[in-house]
PDB file of C-alpha atoms in Angstrom:
ATOM      1  CA  GLN A 130      -9.221   3.658  -9.675  1.00 85.00           C
ATOM      2  CA  VAL A 131      -9.307   0.084  -8.467  1.00 91.00           C
ATOM      3  CA  GLN A 132     -12.017  -1.323  -6.243  1.00 94.00           C
ATOM      4  CA  LEU A 133     -11.582  -4.518  -4.249  1.00 96.00           C
ATOM      5  CA  VAL A 134     -14.594  -6.322  -2.826  1.00 97.00           C
ATOM      6  CA  GLU A 135     -14.194  -9.281  -0.499  1.00 98.00           C
ATOM      7  CA  SER A 136     -16.746 -11.974   0.208  1.00 98.00           C
ATOM      8  CA  GLY A 137     -16.952 -15.447   1.684  1.00 98.00           C
ATOM      9  CA  GLY A 138     -16.482 -14.728   5.358  1.00 98.00           C
ATOM     10  CA  GLY A 139     -18.681 -16.296   7.985  1.00 98.00           C
ATOM     11  CA  SER A 140     -18.820 -18.320  11.172  1.00 98.00           C
ATOM     12  CA  VAL A 141     -17.469 -21.846  11.380  1.00 98.00           C
ATOM     13  CA  GLN A 142     -16.378 -24.279  14.033  1.00 98.00           C
ATOM     14  CA  THR A 143     -12.805 -25.294  14.694  1.00 98.00           C
ATOM     15  CA  GLY A 144     -11.548 -27.510  11.904  1.00 98.00           C
ATOM     16  CA  GLY A 145     -13.928 -26.070   9.340  1.00 98.00           C
ATOM     17  CA  SER A 146     -13.173 -24.405   6.022  1.00 98.00           C
ATOM     18  CA  LEU A 147     -14.000 -21.174   4.256  1.00 98.00           C
ATOM     19  CA  ARG A 148     -13.024 -19.696   0.923  1.00 98.00           C
ATOM     20  CA  LEU A 149     -12.632 -15.958   0.670  1.00 98.00           C
ATOM     21  CA  SER A 150     -12.901 -14.154  -2.650  1.00 98.00           C
ATOM     22  CA  CYS A 151     -11.745 -10.711  -3.684  1.00 97.00           C
ATOM     23  CA  VAL A 152     -12.979  -9.252  -6.946  1.00 96.00           C
ATOM     24  CA  ALA A 153     -10.982  -6.400  -8.479  1.00 94.00           C
ATOM     25  CA  SER A 154     -12.674  -3.872 -10.740  1.00 91.00           C
ATOM     26  CA  GLY A 155     -11.747  -0.568 -12.314  1.00 87.00           C
ATOM     27  CA  TYR A 156      -8.197  -0.488 -13.701  1.00 72.00           C
ATOM     28  CA  THR A 157      -7.090  -4.079 -13.784  1.00 60.00           C
ATOM     29  CA  GLY A 158      -4.260  -3.789 -16.251  1.00 68.00           C
ATOM     30  CA  GLY A 159      -2.150  -6.041 -14.111  1.00 79.00           C
ATOM     31  CA  SER A 160      -1.151  -5.944 -10.495  1.00 85.00           C
ATOM     32  CA  ASP A 161       2.308  -6.698  -9.205  1.00 87.00           C
ATOM     33  CA  ALA A 162       1.093  -8.420  -6.083  1.00 94.00           C
ATOM     34  CA  MET A 163      -2.080  -9.168  -4.205  1.00 95.00           C
ATOM     35  CA  GLY A 164      -2.392 -10.239  -0.635  1.00 97.00           C
ATOM     36  CA  TRP A 165      -4.613 -11.108   2.249  1.00 98.00           C
ATOM     37  CA  PHE A 166      -4.224  -9.431   5.609  1.00 98.00           C
ATOM     38  CA  ARG A 167      -6.205  -9.870   8.804  1.00 98.00           C
ATOM     39  CA  GLN A 168      -6.860  -7.906  11.939  1.00 98.00           C
ATOM     40  CA  ALA A 169      -8.212  -9.343  15.147  1.00 97.00           C
ATOM     41  CA  PRO A 170      -9.755  -7.100  17.833  1.00 93.00           C
ATOM     42  CA  GLY A 171      -7.046  -5.316  19.779  1.00 95.00           C
ATOM     43  CA  LYS A 172      -4.282  -6.522  17.481  1.00 97.00           C
ATOM     44  CA  GLU A 173      -2.347  -5.050  14.612  1.00 97.00           C
ATOM     45  CA  ARG A 174      -3.135  -5.951  11.048  1.00 98.00           C
ATOM     46  CA  GLU A 175      -0.920  -8.790   9.863  1.00 98.00           C
ATOM     47  CA  GLY A 176      -0.099 -10.382   6.556  1.00 98.00           C
ATOM     48  CA  VAL A 177      -1.619 -13.779   5.893  1.00 98.00           C
ATOM     49  CA  ALA A 178      -0.555 -14.603   2.348  1.00 98.00           C
ATOM     50  CA  ALA A 179       0.429 -12.941  -0.886  1.00 97.00           C
ATOM     51  CA  ILE A 180       0.838 -13.806  -4.529  1.00 96.00           C
ATOM     52  CA  TYR A 181       3.163 -12.113  -6.975  1.00 93.00           C
ATOM     53  CA  THR A 182       0.711 -12.030  -9.809  1.00 84.00           C
ATOM     54  CA  ARG A 183       3.063 -11.935 -12.793  1.00 83.00           C
ATOM     55  CA  PHE A 184       4.923 -15.071 -11.706  1.00 84.00           C
ATOM     56  CA  GLY A 185       2.343 -16.822  -9.566  1.00 87.00           C
ATOM     57  CA  SER A 186       4.740 -17.231  -6.664  1.00 94.00           C
ATOM     58  CA  THR A 187       3.152 -17.318  -3.226  1.00 97.00           C
ATOM     59  CA  VAL A 188       4.188 -16.613   0.338  1.00 97.00           C
ATOM     60  CA  TYR A 189       2.480 -17.359   3.632  1.00 98.00           C
ATOM     61  CA  ALA A 190       2.660 -16.419   7.258  1.00 98.00           C
ATOM     62  CA  ASP A 191       4.044 -19.254   9.355  1.00 98.00           C
ATOM     63  CA  SER A 192       0.793 -19.428  11.300  1.00 98.00           C
ATOM     64  CA  VAL A 193      -1.215 -20.452   8.218  1.00 98.00           C
ATOM     65  CA  LYS A 194       1.274 -22.506   6.193  1.00 98.00           C
ATOM     66  CA  GLY A 195      -0.168 -25.852   5.251  1.00 98.00           C
ATOM     67  CA  ARG A 196      -3.720 -24.736   6.052  1.00 98.00           C
ATOM     68  CA  PHE A 197      -4.375 -21.745   3.774  1.00 98.00           C
ATOM     69  CA  THR A 198      -3.911 -21.466   0.021  1.00 98.00           C
ATOM     70  CA  ILE A 199      -3.869 -18.233  -1.963  1.00 98.00           C
ATOM     71  CA  SER A 200      -4.713 -18.347  -5.649  1.00 96.00           C
ATOM     72  CA  GLN A 201      -5.872 -16.113  -8.474  1.00 94.00           C
ATOM     73  CA  ASP A 202      -8.141 -16.356 -11.477  1.00 92.00           C
ATOM     74  CA  ASN A 203      -6.933 -13.704 -13.887  1.00 87.00           C
ATOM     75  CA  ALA A 204      -9.871 -14.176 -16.236  1.00 88.00           C
ATOM     76  CA  LYS A 205     -12.230 -13.266 -13.424  1.00 90.00           C
ATOM     77  CA  ASN A 206      -9.954 -10.662 -11.794  1.00 91.00           C
ATOM     78  CA  THR A 207     -10.462 -12.589  -8.593  1.00 94.00           C
ATOM     79  CA  LEU A 208      -8.162 -13.470  -5.724  1.00 96.00           C
ATOM     80  CA  TYR A 209      -8.993 -16.375  -3.420  1.00 98.00           C
ATOM     81  CA  LEU A 210      -7.973 -17.576  -0.009  1.00 98.00           C
ATOM     82  CA  GLN A 211      -8.896 -21.163   0.766  1.00 98.00           C
ATOM     83  CA  MET A 212      -8.788 -21.640   4.518  1.00 98.00           C
ATOM     84  CA  ASN A 213      -8.830 -25.167   5.929  1.00 98.00           C
ATOM     85  CA  ARG A 214      -8.481 -26.549   9.452  1.00 98.00           C
ATOM     86  CA  LEU A 215      -9.521 -23.221  10.879  1.00 98.00           C
ATOM     87  CA  LYS A 216      -8.657 -22.369  14.465  1.00 98.00           C
ATOM     88  CA  PRO A 217     -10.178 -19.857  16.902  1.00 97.00           C
ATOM     89  CA  GLU A 218      -7.024 -17.760  16.547  1.00 97.00           C
ATOM     90  CA  ASP A 219      -7.864 -17.275  12.870  1.00 98.00           C
ATOM     91  CA  THR A 220     -10.835 -15.149  13.926  1.00 98.00           C
ATOM     92  CA  ALA A 221     -10.368 -11.703  12.402  1.00 98.00           C
ATOM     93  CA  MET A 222     -11.471  -9.272   9.752  1.00 98.00           C
ATOM     94  CA  TYR A 223      -9.792 -10.322   6.530  1.00 98.00           C
ATOM     95  CA  TYR A 224      -8.733  -7.726   3.985  1.00 98.00           C
ATOM     96  CA  CYS A 225      -7.726  -8.036   0.375  1.00 98.00           C
ATOM     97  CA  ALA A 226      -4.930  -5.763  -0.837  1.00 97.00           C
ATOM     98  CA  ALA A 227      -3.354  -5.048  -4.196  1.00 95.00           C
ATOM     99  CA  ASP A 228      -0.215  -3.386  -5.472  1.00 94.00           C
ATOM    100  CA  TYR A 229      -0.586  -1.771  -8.879  1.00 90.00           C
ATOM    101  CA  GLU A 230       2.432   0.505  -8.628  1.00 88.00           C
ATOM    102  CA  GLY A 231       5.233  -1.935  -8.021  1.00 86.00           C
ATOM    103  CA  GLN A 232       6.242  -0.893  -4.539  1.00 87.00           C
ATOM    104  CA  SER A 233       5.759  -4.404  -3.197  1.00 88.00           C
ATOM    105  CA  ARG A 234       8.918  -5.417  -5.052  1.00 86.00           C
ATOM    106  CA  TYR A 235      11.026  -3.344  -2.693  1.00 87.00           C
ATOM    107  CA  MET A 236       9.807  -4.511   0.661  1.00 90.00           C
ATOM    108  CA  ALA A 237       8.676  -7.588   2.533  1.00 93.00           C
ATOM    109  CA  TRP A 238       5.437  -9.080   1.290  1.00 95.00           C
ATOM    110  CA  ASN A 239       3.676  -8.482   4.582  1.00 95.00           C
ATOM    111  CA  ARG A 240       4.379  -4.748   4.741  1.00 95.00           C
ATOM    112  CA  GLN A 241       1.112  -2.861   4.356  1.00 96.00           C
ATOM    113  CA  GLU A 242       2.987  -0.035   2.651  1.00 95.00           C
ATOM    114  CA  GLY A 243       3.552  -2.343  -0.307  1.00 95.00           C
ATOM    115  CA  TYR A 244      -0.115  -2.280  -1.270  1.00 96.00           C
ATOM    116  CA  ASN A 245      -1.959   0.741  -2.540  1.00 93.00           C
ATOM    117  CA  TYR A 246      -5.526  -0.574  -2.734  1.00 95.00           C
ATOM    118  CA  TRP A 247      -7.559  -2.226   0.002  1.00 97.00           C
ATOM    119  CA  GLY A 248     -10.967  -3.793   0.319  1.00 98.00           C
ATOM    120  CA  GLN A 249     -13.437  -3.187   3.127  1.00 97.00           C
ATOM    121  CA  GLY A 250     -12.934  -6.572   4.726  1.00 98.00           C
ATOM    122  CA  THR A 251     -14.920  -9.712   5.437  1.00 98.00           C
ATOM    123  CA  GLN A 252     -15.332 -11.155   8.912  1.00 98.00           C
ATOM    124  CA  VAL A 253     -14.200 -14.673   9.768  1.00 98.00           C
ATOM    125  CA  THR A 254     -15.214 -16.127  13.113  1.00 98.00           C
ATOM    126  CA  VAL A 255     -14.048 -19.546  14.293  1.00 98.00           C
ATOM    127  CA  SER A 256     -15.652 -20.995  17.391  1.00 97.00           C
ATOM    128  CA  SER A 257     -14.176 -23.717  19.552  1.00 92.00           C
TER     129      SER A 257
END
């Protein structure tokens, strides 16, 4: 069983930065993909960024390209999301997700069905 624990959320002003972390524990024999999703009040959960862990390739939602960077530290079993130039519309609960069964290979990176483990979330609030 894999556990994912996010941290690093908080409150910042527009233009500020935050770095989210997600530590994976339990079976960590190697994921196929890991991603960050977010959900704002009254909205559906949406994909923010993902990394295909075996190759290191990354993908981003158009809304965060050029501002957010996803990365991984395999030695620490940790996924990161560096968020710069934050905007009020980035306010949401941010979730870490991982695919350890390979299903992410067969669907778009931002499909929630591609990930079989999820963290509890960390809140990000950006004030104007």
